Amino acid sequence: MSVALHELVNNIAAVCAGQNQSLPAACYHRDDFLGLEIEAVLSPGWHCLGREDEIASEGDFFTAAVLNEPVIVVRGSNAGIQVLSNVCRHRAAPVASGSGNASAFRCPYHAWTYNIDGSLRGAPLVPKHKLKECRLPAIRSECWGGFVFATLDDTVAPLHESLFELNAQIANYNMAQMHHVVCFEETWDCNWKSLVENFMDGYHLSVVHPQTLRPLTPTRLCEPMISGPAFTGYIANYAKSAPRRKNHSQTLTDAEKRQSKLFCIYPSMVASVSPDTLVYLALQPDGTSAVKVKWGLSVVEPDLPPSEKISRIEKWQAINAEDHALLSSLNRGLQSKLYHGGALAPANLEGTVSDFHNYLTGRLSGYLSASALT
Ligand code: FES
Ligand SMILES: [Fe+2]
């Protein structure tokens, strides 16, 4: 018989408080645990949707989702970015699909047409007085570091306020000035937390990535960077034999020219920034055993030759494929009745995993306590 949900949360809170342990398997495969995560962790969170310069010109847009809420991310006439509901106010068809440039969004069902600020331009054959104040609702959004974030929660603190200390650690990389090259949308067959933990774990680098990362950022050179209520991060130092990168940002310190900094903005975004390249993965759970991933790559150089772009993309495709293959194999192990969680490696290697678990259990415990009081 499975333990009650609140008991499971109490157990993991006790484990996280006392020692560095991985989470029990139940946290990765129970539907009720994911339901609680959606309520307590994901719904109140800020979620990365992509890069600002994916939509550089007025009318540029791409479609996305904030959890299960379909949205359009669009650059408006005042050069600002808005995140609009992608659900027609008539009978709920999506008014936009894919990405592109639009002067208006015309619903494919009955041709209601919306301006790019979300206001209704026209609804064929429907009297105007029936459509007063009809528009696509705007969802709360914020740009930070060149990323577009959105949240479904109007009460959470502004994102940039909670990232102040993280910003101080990575400001020299000038992420906001980097240039979007490409993004991909994929589904990985693992629990969303497994992907966060994996990306933030320097312990696996030399083992899972013997050709792609070990020669550059071997496990033994990883060190902690920073953690806070809304983020965690670590530094992957470059091996002495790793080639020096030429086109790095002018603001980097000598140490930063030989480091990648990896960070997680809770709950669902992980990224790696290096002197010449930024890679991010934005996650949305799709059940307990699958996660939708939008991952993208930006570069420092505005006019990088196509061959070099392809080389950086292929390198990260190879890294992600190695991680994806490994994470797929975890799903089965996490169903095992004999697995109850194990010891984590020291802080320079898996401290970020503990940070994530502490964040998670803090949110879950807080939510359950608040629910018990109401
Ligand atoms: S559902 Fe959009 S116009 Fe009818
Ligand atoms: Fe990896």
GROMACS .gro file of C-alpha atoms and ligand atoms in nm:
model
  379
    1MET     CA    1   0.000   0.000   0.000
    2SER     CA    2   0.141   0.338  -0.087
    3VAL     CA    3   0.198   0.597   0.186
    4ALA     CA    4  -0.029   0.900   0.200
    5LEU     CA    5   0.089   1.201   0.003
    6HIS     CA    6   0.145   1.422   0.308
    7GLU     CA    7   0.344   1.142   0.472
    8LEU     CA    8   0.565   1.113   0.164
    9VAL     CA    9   0.626   1.489   0.167
   10ASN     CA   10   0.708   1.479   0.540
   11ASN     CA   11   0.951   1.193   0.477
   12ILE     CA   12   1.139   1.370   0.201
   13ALA     CA   13   1.147   1.696   0.399
   14ALA     CA   14   1.309   1.506   0.689
   15VAL     CA   15   1.557   1.338   0.454
   16CYS     CA   16   1.650   1.669   0.288
   17ALA     CA   17   1.692   1.845   0.622
   18GLY     CA   18   1.918   1.578   0.772
   19GLN     CA   19   2.147   1.453   0.498
   20ASN     CA   20   2.230   1.469   0.132
   21GLN     CA   21   2.009   1.196  -0.007
   22SER     CA   22   1.843   1.152  -0.341
   23LEU     CA   23   1.462   1.152  -0.340
   24PRO     CA   24   1.267   0.826  -0.306
   25ALA     CA   25   1.138   0.666  -0.625
   26ALA     CA   26   0.775   0.751  -0.544
   27CYS     CA   27   0.848   1.118  -0.611
   28TYR     CA   28   0.915   1.034  -0.975
   29HIS     CA   29   0.626   0.806  -1.067
   30ARG     CA   30   0.323   0.884  -0.851
   31ASP     CA   31   0.052   1.078  -1.031
   32ASP     CA   32  -0.071   1.235  -0.708
   33PHE     CA   33   0.282   1.361  -0.634
   34LEU     CA   34   0.299   1.526  -0.977
   35GLY     CA   35  -0.046   1.678  -0.911
   36LEU     CA   36   0.086   1.827  -0.591
   37GLU     CA   37   0.399   1.955  -0.771
   38ILE     CA   38   0.180   2.127  -1.028
   39GLU     CA   39  -0.022   2.299  -0.755
   40ALA     CA   40   0.259   2.386  -0.517
   41VAL     CA   41   0.571   2.422  -0.733
   42LEU     CA   42   0.496   2.466  -1.101
   43SER     CA   43   0.180   2.680  -1.112
   44PRO     CA   44   0.328   2.951  -0.887
   45GLY     CA   45   0.657   2.947  -1.082
   46TRP     CA   46   0.813   3.160  -1.353
   47HIS     CA   47   0.865   2.957  -1.671
   48CYS     CA   48   1.110   3.031  -1.949
   49LEU     CA   49   0.946   3.041  -2.293
   50GLY     CA   50   1.242   3.130  -2.513
   51ARG     CA   51   1.469   3.417  -2.614
   52GLU     CA   52   1.374   3.779  -2.673
   53ASP     CA   53   1.559   3.795  -3.006
   54GLU     CA   54   1.362   3.502  -3.146
   55ILE     CA   55   1.106   3.777  -3.206
   56ALA     CA   56   1.324   4.075  -3.297
   57SER     CA   57   1.079   4.275  -3.513
   58GLU     CA   58   0.729   4.410  -3.462
   59GLY     CA   59   0.475   4.135  -3.524
   60ASP     CA   60   0.725   3.850  -3.480
   61PHE     CA   61   0.572   3.576  -3.267
   62PHE     CA   62   0.605   3.217  -3.152
   63THR     CA   63   0.354   2.993  -2.981
   64ALA     CA   64   0.425   2.810  -2.658
   65ALA     CA   65   0.257   2.685  -2.342
   66VAL     CA   66   0.282   2.783  -1.977
   67LEU     CA   67   0.208   2.445  -1.823
   68ASN     CA   68  -0.119   2.355  -2.005
   69GLU     CA   69  -0.207   2.711  -2.100
   70PRO     CA   70  -0.147   2.781  -2.473
   71VAL     CA   71   0.015   3.120  -2.533
   72ILE     CA   72   0.150   3.346  -2.808
   73VAL     CA   73   0.472   3.532  -2.737
   74VAL     CA   74   0.462   3.841  -2.960
   75ARG     CA   75   0.667   4.159  -3.016
   76GLY     CA   76   0.423   4.452  -3.016
   77SER     CA   77   0.421   4.786  -3.192
   78ASN     CA   78   0.593   4.962  -2.899
   79ALA     CA   79   0.882   4.710  -2.924
   80GLY     CA   80   0.768   4.542  -2.602
   81ILE     CA   81   0.699   4.170  -2.571
   82GLN     CA   82   0.360   4.039  -2.459
   83VAL     CA   83   0.248   3.687  -2.374
   84LEU     CA   84  -0.114   3.644  -2.486
   85SER     CA   85  -0.360   3.361  -2.442
   86ASN     CA   86  -0.369   3.150  -2.758
   87VAL     CA   87  -0.734   3.055  -2.708
   88CYS     CA   88  -0.997   3.224  -2.924
   89ARG     CA   89  -1.259   3.407  -2.720
   90HIS     CA   90  -1.532   3.263  -2.945
   91ARG     CA   91  -1.514   2.884  -2.911
   92ALA     CA   92  -1.158   2.818  -2.796
   93ALA     CA   93  -0.967   2.739  -3.115
   94PRO     CA   94  -0.598   2.838  -3.114
   95VAL     CA   95  -0.565   3.167  -3.303
   96ALA     CA   96  -0.198   3.116  -3.394
   97SER     CA   97   0.032   2.822  -3.457
   98GLY     CA   98   0.406   2.776  -3.497
   99SER     CA   99   0.599   3.098  -3.534
  100GLY     CA  100   0.634   3.382  -3.784
  101ASN     CA  101   0.540   3.745  -3.837
  102ALA     CA  102   0.182   3.867  -3.824
  103SER     CA  103  -0.003   4.198  -3.844
  104ALA     CA  104  -0.303   4.024  -3.681
  105PHE     CA  105  -0.405   3.678  -3.558
  106ARG     CA  106  -0.700   3.535  -3.754
  107CYS     CA  107  -0.872   3.240  -3.592
  108PRO     CA  108  -0.889   2.948  -3.837
  109TYR     CA  109  -1.236   2.843  -3.716
  110HIS     CA  110  -1.474   3.139  -3.778
  111ALA     CA  111  -1.222   3.412  -3.864
  112TRP     CA  112  -1.240   3.628  -3.554
  113THR     CA  113  -0.935   3.849  -3.589
  114TYR     CA  114  -0.718   3.993  -3.312
  115ASN     CA  115  -0.461   4.273  -3.324
  116ILE     CA  116  -0.112   4.183  -3.207
  117ASP     CA  117  -0.183   4.354  -2.873
  118GLY     CA  118  -0.465   4.101  -2.820
  119SER     CA  119  -0.758   4.337  -2.881
  120LEU     CA  120  -1.036   4.208  -3.106
  121ARG     CA  121  -1.028   4.367  -3.451
  122GLY     CA  122  -1.337   4.200  -3.592
  123ALA     CA  123  -1.579   3.908  -3.567
  124PRO     CA  124  -1.768   3.837  -3.891
  125LEU     CA  125  -2.146   3.876  -3.869
  126VAL     CA  126  -2.150   3.924  -3.490
  127PRO     CA  127  -2.302   4.255  -3.372
  128LYS     CA  128  -2.039   4.484  -3.214
  129HIS     CA  129  -2.235   4.541  -2.894
  130LYS     CA  130  -2.195   4.170  -2.810
  131LEU     CA  131  -1.816   4.199  -2.817
  132LYS     CA  132  -1.739   4.482  -2.578
  133GLU     CA  133  -1.400   4.447  -2.407
  134CYS     CA  134  -1.336   4.119  -2.586
  135ARG     CA  135  -0.962   4.051  -2.620
  136LEU     CA  136  -0.704   3.777  -2.577
  137PRO     CA  137  -0.599   3.797  -2.212
  138ALA     CA  138  -0.234   3.888  -2.145
  139ILE     CA  139  -0.037   3.661  -1.914
  140ARG     CA  140   0.214   3.808  -1.671
  141SER     CA  141   0.559   3.807  -1.827
  142GLU     CA  142   0.907   3.939  -1.766
  143CYS     CA  143   1.230   3.953  -1.964
  144TRP     CA  144   1.555   3.869  -1.788
  145GLY     CA  145   1.898   3.798  -1.934
  146GLY     CA  146   1.750   3.801  -2.285
  147PHE     CA  147   1.498   3.529  -2.188
  148VAL     CA  148   1.118   3.564  -2.186
  149PHE     CA  149   0.953   3.423  -1.876
  150ALA     CA  150   0.583   3.398  -1.786
  151THR     CA  151   0.379   3.291  -1.488
  152LEU     CA  152   0.016   3.202  -1.432
  153ASP     CA  153   0.036   3.340  -1.077
  154ASP     CA  154  -0.033   3.710  -1.029
  155THR     CA  155   0.088   3.703  -0.669
  156VAL     CA  156   0.448   3.576  -0.704
  157ALA     CA  157   0.736   3.823  -0.667
  158PRO     CA  158   0.884   3.979  -0.983
  159LEU     CA  159   1.139   3.740  -1.131
  160HIS     CA  160   1.431   3.984  -1.151
  161GLU     CA  161   1.405   4.059  -0.778
  162SER     CA  162   1.457   3.696  -0.691
  163LEU     CA  163   1.755   3.658  -0.929
  164PHE     CA  164   1.963   3.948  -0.800
  165GLU     CA  165   2.240   3.732  -0.649
  166LEU     CA  166   2.249   3.494  -0.943
  167ASN     CA  167   2.278   3.788  -1.177
  168ALA     CA  168   2.588   3.910  -0.994
  169GLN     CA  169   2.757   3.575  -1.065
  170ILE     CA  170   2.685   3.561  -1.436
  171ALA     CA  171   2.648   3.927  -1.540
  172ASN     CA  172   2.989   3.936  -1.712
  173TYR     CA  173   2.873   3.686  -1.973
  174ASN     CA  174   2.620   3.946  -2.102
  175MET     CA  175   2.356   3.689  -2.187
  176ALA     CA  176   2.107   3.957  -2.292
  177GLN     CA  177   2.341   4.061  -2.575
  178MET     CA  178   2.393   3.709  -2.709
  179HIS     CA  179   2.244   3.615  -3.045
  180HIS     CA  180   1.979   3.347  -3.087
  181VAL     CA  181   2.087   3.080  -3.335
  182VAL     CA  182   1.842   2.792  -3.306
  183CYS     CA  183   1.588   2.621  -3.083
  184PHE     CA  184   1.432   2.275  -3.082
  185GLU     CA  185   1.121   2.128  -2.922
  186GLU     CA  186   1.149   1.768  -2.804
  187THR     CA  187   0.992   1.526  -2.559
  188TRP     CA  188   1.231   1.336  -2.331
  189ASP     CA  189   1.107   1.020  -2.163
  190CYS     CA  190   1.196   1.097  -1.804
  191ASN     CA  191   1.046   1.275  -1.508
  192TRP     CA  192   1.095   1.653  -1.526
  193LYS     CA  193   1.295   1.652  -1.200
  194SER     CA  194   1.538   1.393  -1.335
  195LEU     CA  195   1.628   1.632  -1.615
  196VAL     CA  196   1.681   1.924  -1.376
  197GLU     CA  197   1.895   1.708  -1.146
  198ASN     CA  198   2.098   1.573  -1.436
  199PHE     CA  199   2.174   1.912  -1.589
  200MET     CA  200   2.277   2.051  -1.252
  201ASP     CA  201   2.498   1.754  -1.154
  202GLY     CA  202   2.867   1.793  -1.234
  203TYR     CA  203   2.928   1.440  -1.103
  204HIS     CA  204   2.819   1.270  -1.426
  205LEU     CA  205   3.012   1.485  -1.674
  206SER     CA  206   3.318   1.263  -1.719
  207VAL     CA  207   3.119   0.938  -1.717
  208VAL     CA  208   2.822   1.016  -1.941
  209HIS     CA  209   3.012   1.253  -2.172
  210PRO     CA  210   3.357   1.094  -2.217
  211GLN     CA  211   3.417   1.247  -2.561
  212THR     CA  212   3.201   1.559  -2.559
  213LEU     CA  213   3.258   1.714  -2.216
  214ARG     CA  214   3.526   1.525  -2.026
  215PRO     CA  215   3.816   1.676  -2.224
  216LEU     CA  216   3.673   2.025  -2.162
  217THR     CA  217   3.495   2.020  -1.822
  218PRO     CA  218   3.593   1.706  -1.633
  219THR     CA  219   3.401   1.619  -1.317
  220ARG     CA  220   3.701   1.675  -1.088
  221LEU     CA  221   3.716   2.049  -1.178
  222CYS     CA  222   3.354   2.131  -1.087
  223GLU     CA  223   3.291   2.369  -0.799
  224PRO     CA  224   2.986   2.522  -0.630
  225MET     CA  225   2.878   2.869  -0.745
  226ILE     CA  226   2.573   3.001  -0.562
  227SER     CA  227   2.228   2.903  -0.443
  228GLY     CA  228   1.925   3.099  -0.326
  229PRO     CA  229   1.550   3.058  -0.284
  230ALA     CA  230   1.489   3.087  -0.659
  231PHE     CA  231   1.803   2.935  -0.817
  232THR     CA  232   2.115   2.724  -0.783
  233GLY     CA  233   2.432   2.702  -0.987
  234TYR     CA  234   2.777   2.550  -1.025
  235ILE     CA  235   3.097   2.621  -1.213
  236ALA     CA  236   3.251   2.377  -1.459
  237ASN     CA  237   3.618   2.478  -1.492
  238TYR     CA  238   3.804   2.400  -1.813
  239ALA     CA  239   4.087   2.149  -1.824
  240LYS     CA  240   4.433   2.300  -1.887
  241SER     CA  241   4.447   2.117  -2.219
  242ALA     CA  242   4.111   2.259  -2.337
  243PRO     CA  243   4.151   2.506  -2.625
  244ARG     CA  244   4.115   2.876  -2.542
  245ARG     CA  245   3.793   3.028  -2.685
  246LYS     CA  246   3.861   3.330  -2.908
  247ASN     CA  247   3.545   3.536  -2.931
  248HIS     CA  248   3.454   3.576  -2.569
  249SER     CA  249   3.279   3.877  -2.420
  250GLN     CA  250   3.517   4.159  -2.324
  251THR     CA  251   3.380   4.185  -1.971
  252LEU     CA  252   3.483   3.837  -1.855
  253THR     CA  253   3.748   3.796  -1.587
  254ASP     CA  254   4.048   3.574  -1.665
  255ALA     CA  255   3.891   3.301  -1.450
  256GLU     CA  256   3.557   3.328  -1.633
  257LYS     CA  257   3.732   3.285  -1.968
  258ARG     CA  258   3.812   2.932  -1.850
  259GLN     CA  259   3.473   2.842  -1.701
  260SER     CA  260   3.118   2.753  -1.792
  261LYS     CA  261   2.853   2.847  -1.538
  262LEU     CA  262   2.550   2.621  -1.510
  263PHE     CA  263   2.238   2.741  -1.337
  264CYS     CA  264   1.880   2.645  -1.267
  265ILE     CA  265   1.605   2.902  -1.228
  266TYR     CA  266   1.340   2.716  -1.032
  267PRO     CA  267   1.133   2.538  -1.109
  268SER     CA  268   1.179   2.454  -1.475
  269MET     CA  269   1.471   2.619  -1.654
  270VAL     CA  270   1.836   2.509  -1.670
  271ALA     CA  271   2.116   2.674  -1.865
  272SER     CA  272   2.487   2.670  -1.934
  273VAL     CA  273   2.669   2.989  -2.022
  274SER     CA  274   3.027   2.982  -2.150
  275PRO     CA  275   3.252   3.257  -2.290
  276ASP     CA  276   3.105   3.212  -2.638
  277THR     CA  277   2.782   3.009  -2.612
  278LEU     CA  278   2.460   2.999  -2.413
  279VAL     CA  279   2.242   2.689  -2.405
  280TYR     CA  280   1.915   2.664  -2.215
  281LEU     CA  281   1.652   2.396  -2.162
  282ALA     CA  282   1.299   2.503  -2.067
  283LEU     CA  283   1.094   2.218  -1.923
  284GLN     CA  284   0.726   2.137  -1.884
  285PRO     CA  285   0.622   1.801  -1.736
  286ASP     CA  286   0.407   1.581  -1.958
  287GLY     CA  287   0.292   1.321  -1.706
  288THR     CA  288   0.528   1.158  -1.457
  289SER     CA  289   0.752   0.993  -1.716
  290ALA     CA  290   0.787   1.251  -1.991
  291VAL     CA  291   0.894   1.612  -2.016
  292LYS     CA  292   0.854   1.860  -2.298
  293VAL     CA  293   1.181   2.036  -2.363
  294LYS     CA  294   1.244   2.353  -2.559
  295TRP     CA  295   1.617   2.397  -2.587
  296GLY     CA  296   1.801   2.673  -2.762
  297LEU     CA  297   2.149   2.797  -2.839
  298SER     CA  298   2.276   3.157  -2.856
  299VAL     CA  299   2.626   3.285  -2.933
  300VAL     CA  300   2.837   3.591  -2.854
  301GLU     CA  301   2.943   3.657  -3.213
  302PRO     CA  302   2.686   3.847  -3.426
  303ASP     CA  303   2.823   3.708  -3.753
  304LEU     CA  304   2.940   3.359  -3.672
  305PRO     CA  305   3.015   3.160  -3.993
  306PRO     CA  306   2.752   2.891  -4.067
  307SER     CA  307   3.008   2.612  -4.029
  308GLU     CA  308   3.091   2.724  -3.674
  309LYS     CA  309   2.720   2.755  -3.589
  310ILE     CA  310   2.664   2.401  -3.711
  311SER     CA  311   2.960   2.276  -3.512
  312ARG     CA  312   2.828   2.426  -3.186
  313ILE     CA  313   2.474   2.298  -3.253
  314GLU     CA  314   2.603   1.948  -3.329
  315LYS     CA  315   2.814   1.947  -3.014
  316TRP     CA  316   2.512   2.027  -2.798
  317GLN     CA  317   2.292   1.781  -2.985
  318ALA     CA  318   2.547   1.513  -2.901
  319ILE     CA  319   2.560   1.617  -2.533
  320ASN     CA  320   2.182   1.623  -2.506
  321ALA     CA  321   2.154   1.285  -2.679
  322GLU     CA  322   2.394   1.136  -2.423
  323ASP     CA  323   2.190   1.280  -2.136
  324HIS     CA  324   1.858   1.178  -2.290
  325ALA     CA  325   1.972   0.817  -2.336
  326LEU     CA  326   2.086   0.798  -1.975
  327LEU     CA  327   1.770   0.961  -1.840
  328SER     CA  328   1.548   0.723  -2.038
  329SER     CA  329   1.710   0.436  -1.854
  330LEU     CA  330   1.625   0.591  -1.515
  331ASN     CA  331   1.250   0.561  -1.564
  332ARG     CA  332   1.257   0.187  -1.509
  333GLY     CA  333   1.481   0.207  -1.203
  334LEU     CA  334   1.256   0.466  -1.049
  335GLN     CA  335   0.966   0.216  -1.062
  336SER     CA  336   1.163  -0.030  -0.847
  337LYS     CA  337   1.024  -0.117  -0.505
  338LEU     CA  338   1.379  -0.183  -0.387
  339TYR     CA  339   1.509   0.168  -0.455
  340HIS     CA  340   1.464   0.418  -0.172
  341GLY     CA  341   1.715   0.689  -0.262
  342GLY     CA  342   2.091   0.697  -0.203
  343ALA     CA  343   2.370   0.922  -0.077
  344LEU     CA  344   2.458   1.223  -0.289
  345ALA     CA  345   2.818   1.317  -0.373
  346PRO     CA  346   2.989   1.619  -0.206
  347ALA     CA  347   2.868   1.974  -0.263
  348ASN     CA  348   3.101   2.057  -0.553
  349LEU     CA  349   2.948   1.769  -0.750
  350GLU     CA  350   2.586   1.732  -0.638
  351GLY     CA  351   2.523   2.023  -0.402
  352THR     CA  352   2.298   2.176  -0.665
  353VAL     CA  353   2.084   1.860  -0.657
  354SER     CA  354   2.041   1.903  -0.279
  355ASP     CA  355   1.957   2.270  -0.335
  356PHE     CA  356   1.685   2.173  -0.582
  357HIS     CA  357   1.544   1.912  -0.343
  358ASN     CA  358   1.539   2.162  -0.057
  359TYR     CA  359   1.355   2.413  -0.275
  360LEU     CA  360   1.108   2.147  -0.384
  361THR     CA  361   1.032   2.009  -0.040
  362GLY     CA  362   1.006   2.361   0.104
  363ARG     CA  363   0.739   2.446  -0.152
  364LEU     CA  364   0.551   2.117  -0.105
  365SER     CA  365   0.557   2.131   0.277
  366GLY     CA  366   0.453   2.497   0.277
  367TYR     CA  367   0.165   2.426   0.044
  368LEU     CA  368   0.039   2.130   0.249
  369SER     CA  369   0.066   2.328   0.575
  370ALA     CA  370  -0.125   2.621   0.426
  371SER     CA  371  -0.393   2.384   0.289
  372ALA     CA  372  -0.433   2.221   0.632
  373LEU     CA  373  -0.501   2.564   0.785
  374THR     CA  374  -0.782   2.650   0.544
  375FES     S1  375  -1.335   2.963  -3.236
  375FES    FE1  376  -1.227   3.133  -3.310
  375FES     S2  377  -1.363   3.229  -3.443
  375FES    FE2  378  -1.476   3.064  -3.368
  376FE      FE  379   2.497   1.575  -1.900
   0.00000   0.00000   0.00000
